[in-house]
Amino acid sequence: MDIVNSFEIEGEKFYFYDISKVIKENEKLRRLPIVLKILLEANLRKAKDNTEFSKIIDIFENRKNQKIGFYPSRMIMQGFSHLNFFMDLASMRDFAKKEALEANKINPEILVDMIIDDSLDIDDKDIVKKENEKNKESYGFAKWAENSFSNLRIIPPGSGICHQINLEYLSTILHIEKKEDKFFLYPETIVGTDTNTAMINSFGVLGWSVDSIKAQGVMLGNELLLALPKVIGVKVCKQLKETVTSWDIVSGLVKLLKEQNVQNCLVEFYGEGLKYLTLENRAVISKSAFEYEAKCSFFAVDDKTIKYFDETRENEDYGELIETYLKKQNLFYQNENLEYDRVIEFDLSKLCANVLFLKKPQESMDIESLQNFPKFNKTESLEDSDIVTASIVLSTFLKSNSYILAHAALIAKKAVALGLKVNSKTKASLVIEPFIKEYLEKLDFLKYFKELGFIIIDYKKDNSIFNIESSIEKEIKSNNLNLCSVISSDIQIEDMLNPLIKSNYKMSASLVILYSLTGKIDIDLFNKEICADTYLADLWPKSYEVTSHLGKLDKILYKDIYKNIFRGDEFWQKLKFENSSFYNWDKESTYIQALTFKKEPVLEKLEIQKAGILAIFGDNISTKQIFPLGQISLYSPAARYLESMKVKSFEYGTFEDRKQNAEVMTRGVFDSIDIKNLMISKEGGYTKDYENNEIVSIYDKALAFKKQNRDSVIFAGENFAKGVSSYWAARSIGVLGIKAVIAKSFDEVYKEDLISFGVLPLEFVEDDIKTLKLKGDESITISDNLIKVNSIVKAEIHKNGIKIEIDLKTRLDTKKELELYKNRGILNSFFEKKGL
């Protein structure tokens, strides 16, 4: 069915896939949540024929638990830990050049934004210099990659935090694609490589985080397959009390959604109460999705979103384009009666100011309960419940925290006007990065923090803000005092706390200021009289006061944040790189080394002949055991390689440090003291070489099999490779030439990861490693003339002239997995797809 339509704005014609054509004809589709309409548009746009088009309509109309595609238009990568993706592309270009193929066809298939957020204290020149020298090779490769590949943007180190830049500068809400001189529009959708990716859902952009292997697949043009997700509707109703901040909103919401079990669901917010949630509030809510294990927390685009976009981009024409398109597609928020799988009511009026008690486990409590703080001990100058440190820590400037900051600053201003000061018992600190300092000065706010008694400290992550005078330390120890600290922070600070301060409370910046004025935690905060007929509650600014002050902010100041975002600092600008389509690899480098790419023929049949057994593992082997990212140990295969490159043992570092060196990473597989190969009694990544009757590393034995052109396999028990997805835990298996992993059962994600790198996951049908009594000196042959989804194949185990036949199930569970395996994984598949 042809659903292409068009409209004009300012004389420019735009085309789009008009889902309103199918929605108008179908009441069930019209009532779909907006997140599902976004997915519906993408799947209809990608439909290959009318049959697939009708099938997609049926899945969405009847909310069937069947697979659909998620087709991200952009990827965001934080840091340069994924440079190896582009090293693979560079290696492919080398192979294409060698084979006289069109190497310049090899580029990311979607737009990739790599934000090299180093999170350094940019005022500490010595630290910056040291870090720059350490990362010089990686930075140099990144600059070459951006210049050489299309669809790649590098934001240099020191530009800001990844998801701040994504929300406030990079995101466009719509994706514009040029096809045959026509401009096509569709919703921007995003995947990222860390959990904070979900923040973008506050902007009406659907997106979530994926593991590294799926990210690489998406970059190479693969869709993400998922069962049609459940959508939980959160009905936001009523209005916030004036004393409630975004901190309280998120705390209340996280607590509610944790109780409601929204794991892996899409959460969509709607209702009359949305108008009371600023974009700043929404950003914090969306960012917290991982805390209650939702895939994302989505806010559809509304008038607030368009206003936010215009303020941060100053491009009103584009804002008009966004609104026009989304309204035509029924994707603009209208407070319609949509049909959710489940509805949860979130009553804003029931929220109250609360704090987080930093103990294990952490406990959220309202401030009224702090009045019951237990008091047993006191001295002449101190008693239980006294606040000895009050800290506000802001490591990044974000429009979403500008409201919070201005709110706190107005409290400081009002307090100064009344002649108030931070309590003499309390050491108060405002720890901010340089731009926030400039921001507060421009608003004429910084002076109020100073006059109130806050020490202004340039941001640097250390625990000095929690230091207390030695006299206080002595009193605590001598009298077992239970003293307090109050903290507002946008970073994890639990590991920085002073162990002598027993009660630590995390709260909004505004509450930190109020408590710092009183010096005590056990008070009726908002009813505390601070002078004649004036209460602490009177210092609390109204919402209109905050927005009024923010409106005075010169927009040029805000634009200054991003005007040179792609330029980088002086070190970055001076980095040299070759203006070439091909990277000039330094064979002596111990930080940047790629795997050599070689195109493999498509598999037409399954044929593993007389494979040797590399290792036999028991149950519940984890990805951390398969590939530990810790210290590179002495005498290990990775250490021997580094030694051959003249690296001193004290410079080996960790596998994480040398993540861009494929030679090191490949040698790291099974290099764990916690893993046990059942072929031998020795713990660690060893195996038995039966030909030479000696114990060797698994890596060395795999290499020996490869030199003999002999296939190898691994056997395992139940739940093989459980835990967090690990890129090299799967990729190294393929690189070592291991053809199959045969287990009683697999972790589902790892099973998919193996297929992504051309390794066949096979499961026992009836037998297992115990019943077969494998020793490791056997050989195994598996052959089948036709590779099929979930087929049962015969395997022959040979030992000393004896043959045992067993049945194995191929864990190729979908046509997509079957196709990917036959094409030898994501890299070979991409090369094949490019017609090379």
Coordinates of C-alpha atoms in Angstrom, one line a residue, residues 299-502:
F299 CA 6.9 12.1 26.8
A300 CA 5.3 12.9 23.4
V301 CA 6.1 16.2 21.8
D302 CA 3.9 19.0 23.0
D303 CA 3.9 22.8 23.1
K304 CA 6.5 22.7 25.9
T305 CA 8.8 20.6 23.7
I306 CA 8.6 23.0 20.8
K307 CA 9.3 25.9 23.0
Y308 CA 12.3 24.2 24.5
F309 CA 13.6 23.3 21.0
D310 CA 13.2 26.9 19.9
E311 CA 15.0 28.2 23.0
T312 CA 18.0 25.8 22.7
R313 CA 18.3 25.9 18.9
E314 CA 16.8 29.3 18.0
N315 CA 15.3 27.9 14.8
E316 CA 11.6 28.6 14.8
D317 CA 11.1 27.6 11.2
Y318 CA 12.3 24.1 12.1
G319 CA 10.1 24.0 15.2
E320 CA 7.1 24.7 12.9
L321 CA 8.2 21.8 10.6
I322 CA 8.3 19.5 13.6
E323 CA 4.9 20.5 14.8
T324 CA 3.3 20.3 11.4
Y325 CA 4.7 16.8 10.6
L326 CA 3.8 15.3 14.0
K327 CA 0.2 16.6 14.0
K328 CA -0.3 15.2 10.5
Q329 CA 1.0 11.8 11.8
N330 CA -1.1 11.8 15.1
L331 CA 2.2 11.9 17.0
F332 CA 1.8 15.3 18.6
Y333 CA 0.4 15.1 22.2
Q334 CA -3.3 15.9 22.3
N335 CA -4.4 14.2 25.6
E336 CA -6.4 11.7 23.6
N337 CA -8.0 8.6 25.0
L338 CA -5.3 6.1 24.1
E339 CA -5.3 2.4 25.0
Y340 CA -2.4 1.2 27.2
D341 CA -1.7 -2.3 28.4
R342 CA -1.9 -1.0 32.0
V343 CA -2.5 2.5 33.5
I344 CA -0.7 3.8 36.6
E345 CA -1.9 7.0 38.2
F346 CA 0.7 9.5 39.4
D347 CA -0.8 12.1 41.6
L348 CA 1.4 15.2 41.8
S349 CA -0.5 16.7 44.7
K350 CA 0.5 13.8 46.9
L351 CA 4.2 14.4 46.5
C352 CA 6.1 16.2 49.2
A353 CA 9.7 17.3 49.8
N354 CA 11.8 14.2 50.6
V355 CA 15.3 13.1 51.0
L356 CA 17.4 10.0 50.4
F357 CA 19.1 8.4 53.4
L358 CA 22.4 7.2 52.1
K359 CA 22.7 3.9 53.9
K360 CA 22.6 0.3 52.5
P361 CA 20.0 -0.1 51.2
Q362 CA 19.2 3.5 50.5
E363 CA 15.9 4.8 52.0
S364 CA 13.7 7.5 50.7
M365 CA 11.8 9.5 53.4
D366 CA 9.8 12.7 53.6
I367 CA 11.4 15.6 55.5
E368 CA 8.8 15.5 58.3
S369 CA 10.1 12.1 59.4
L370 CA 13.6 13.7 60.0
Q371 CA 12.0 15.5 63.0
N372 CA 12.2 12.1 64.8
F373 CA 16.0 11.8 64.4
P374 CA 17.3 9.8 67.4
K375 CA 19.3 11.9 69.8
F376 CA 21.4 10.4 72.6
N377 CA 24.8 12.1 72.8
K378 CA 26.0 15.6 73.0
T379 CA 28.9 17.8 74.0
E380 CA 29.2 21.5 74.8
S381 CA 29.4 22.4 71.1
L382 CA 27.8 19.5 69.3
E383 CA 25.0 17.0 69.6
D384 CA 23.4 14.2 67.6
S385 CA 21.5 15.6 64.6
D386 CA 23.9 18.6 64.0
I387 CA 24.8 19.1 60.3
V388 CA 28.5 19.5 59.9
T389 CA 28.8 19.6 56.0
A390 CA 26.3 20.9 53.4
S391 CA 27.4 20.4 49.8
I392 CA 25.9 21.2 46.4
V393 CA 27.9 19.4 43.6
L394 CA 27.1 20.1 39.9
S395 CA 29.6 18.6 37.5
T396 CA 27.7 19.6 34.3
F397 CA 25.7 22.5 33.0
L398 CA 22.4 21.4 31.6
K399 CA 19.3 23.4 30.8
S400 CA 17.5 20.7 32.7
N401 CA 19.3 21.7 35.9
S402 CA 19.3 25.5 35.3
Y403 CA 15.8 25.7 36.9
I404 CA 17.1 23.8 40.0
L405 CA 20.1 26.0 40.2
A406 CA 18.1 29.2 39.9
H407 CA 15.6 28.0 42.4
A408 CA 18.4 27.4 45.0
A409 CA 20.1 30.7 44.1
L410 CA 16.8 32.7 44.8
I411 CA 16.6 31.1 48.2
A412 CA 20.2 32.2 48.9
K413 CA 19.3 35.7 47.6
K414 CA 16.3 36.0 50.0
A415 CA 18.3 34.7 52.9
V416 CA 21.1 37.2 52.3
A417 CA 18.4 40.0 52.2
L418 CA 17.3 38.9 55.7
G419 CA 20.9 39.0 56.9
L420 CA 21.1 35.2 57.3
K421 CA 24.3 33.1 57.2
V422 CA 25.1 29.4 57.1
N423 CA 25.1 28.0 60.6
S424 CA 28.5 28.2 62.3
K425 CA 28.5 24.4 62.9
T426 CA 28.1 23.7 59.2
K427 CA 30.8 23.8 56.5
A428 CA 28.9 24.6 53.2
S429 CA 30.4 24.1 49.8
L430 CA 29.2 24.9 46.2
V431 CA 31.2 22.7 43.9
I432 CA 30.6 23.7 40.2
E433 CA 32.3 23.4 36.9
P434 CA 33.5 26.7 35.3
F435 CA 30.6 27.3 33.0
I436 CA 28.1 27.0 35.8
K437 CA 30.2 29.6 37.7
E438 CA 30.0 31.9 34.7
Y439 CA 26.2 31.2 34.4
L440 CA 25.6 32.2 38.0
E441 CA 27.7 35.3 37.7
K442 CA 25.8 36.4 34.6
L443 CA 22.5 36.0 36.5
D444 CA 24.1 37.9 39.4
F445 CA 23.5 34.9 41.7
L446 CA 27.0 33.7 42.6
K447 CA 27.5 36.5 45.1
Y448 CA 24.6 35.4 47.2
F449 CA 26.1 31.9 47.8
K450 CA 29.3 33.6 48.8
E451 CA 27.6 36.1 51.2
L452 CA 25.6 33.3 52.7
G453 CA 28.8 31.5 53.6
F454 CA 29.2 28.8 50.9
I455 CA 32.8 28.1 49.8
I456 CA 32.9 28.2 46.0
I457 CA 35.0 25.3 44.6
D458 CA 35.8 24.5 41.0
Y459 CA 34.5 21.0 40.2
K460 CA 36.9 18.2 40.8
K461 CA 35.7 14.8 42.1
D462 CA 37.4 14.3 45.4
N463 CA 36.2 14.0 49.0
S464 CA 37.7 17.2 50.4
I465 CA 34.2 18.7 50.7
F466 CA 33.4 16.2 53.4
N467 CA 36.5 16.9 55.4
I468 CA 35.9 18.3 58.9
E469 CA 38.1 19.9 61.5
S470 CA 40.3 17.6 63.6
S471 CA 38.6 19.0 66.8
I472 CA 35.2 17.8 65.5
E473 CA 36.7 14.4 64.6
K474 CA 37.9 14.0 68.1
E475 CA 34.5 14.9 69.6
I476 CA 32.8 12.4 67.3
K477 CA 35.2 9.6 68.3
S478 CA 35.2 10.5 72.0
N479 CA 31.4 10.9 72.4
N480 CA 30.1 8.6 69.6
L481 CA 28.2 11.5 68.0
N482 CA 25.7 10.8 65.2
L483 CA 26.3 13.9 63.1
C484 CA 24.8 14.6 59.6
S485 CA 25.7 15.8 56.1
V486 CA 23.3 17.1 53.5
I487 CA 24.2 16.8 49.9
S488 CA 22.8 17.6 46.4
S489 CA 24.8 16.1 43.6
D490 CA 24.5 15.0 40.0
I491 CA 27.3 12.5 40.4
Q492 CA 27.6 9.3 42.6
I493 CA 29.1 10.6 45.8
E494 CA 28.6 7.6 48.1
D495 CA 32.2 6.5 47.9
M496 CA 33.4 10.0 48.8
L497 CA 31.5 10.3 52.1
N498 CA 33.3 10.9 55.4
P499 CA 33.0 7.6 57.5
L500 CA 32.9 9.6 60.7
I501 CA 29.7 11.3 59.6
K502 CA 27.1 8.6 60.3

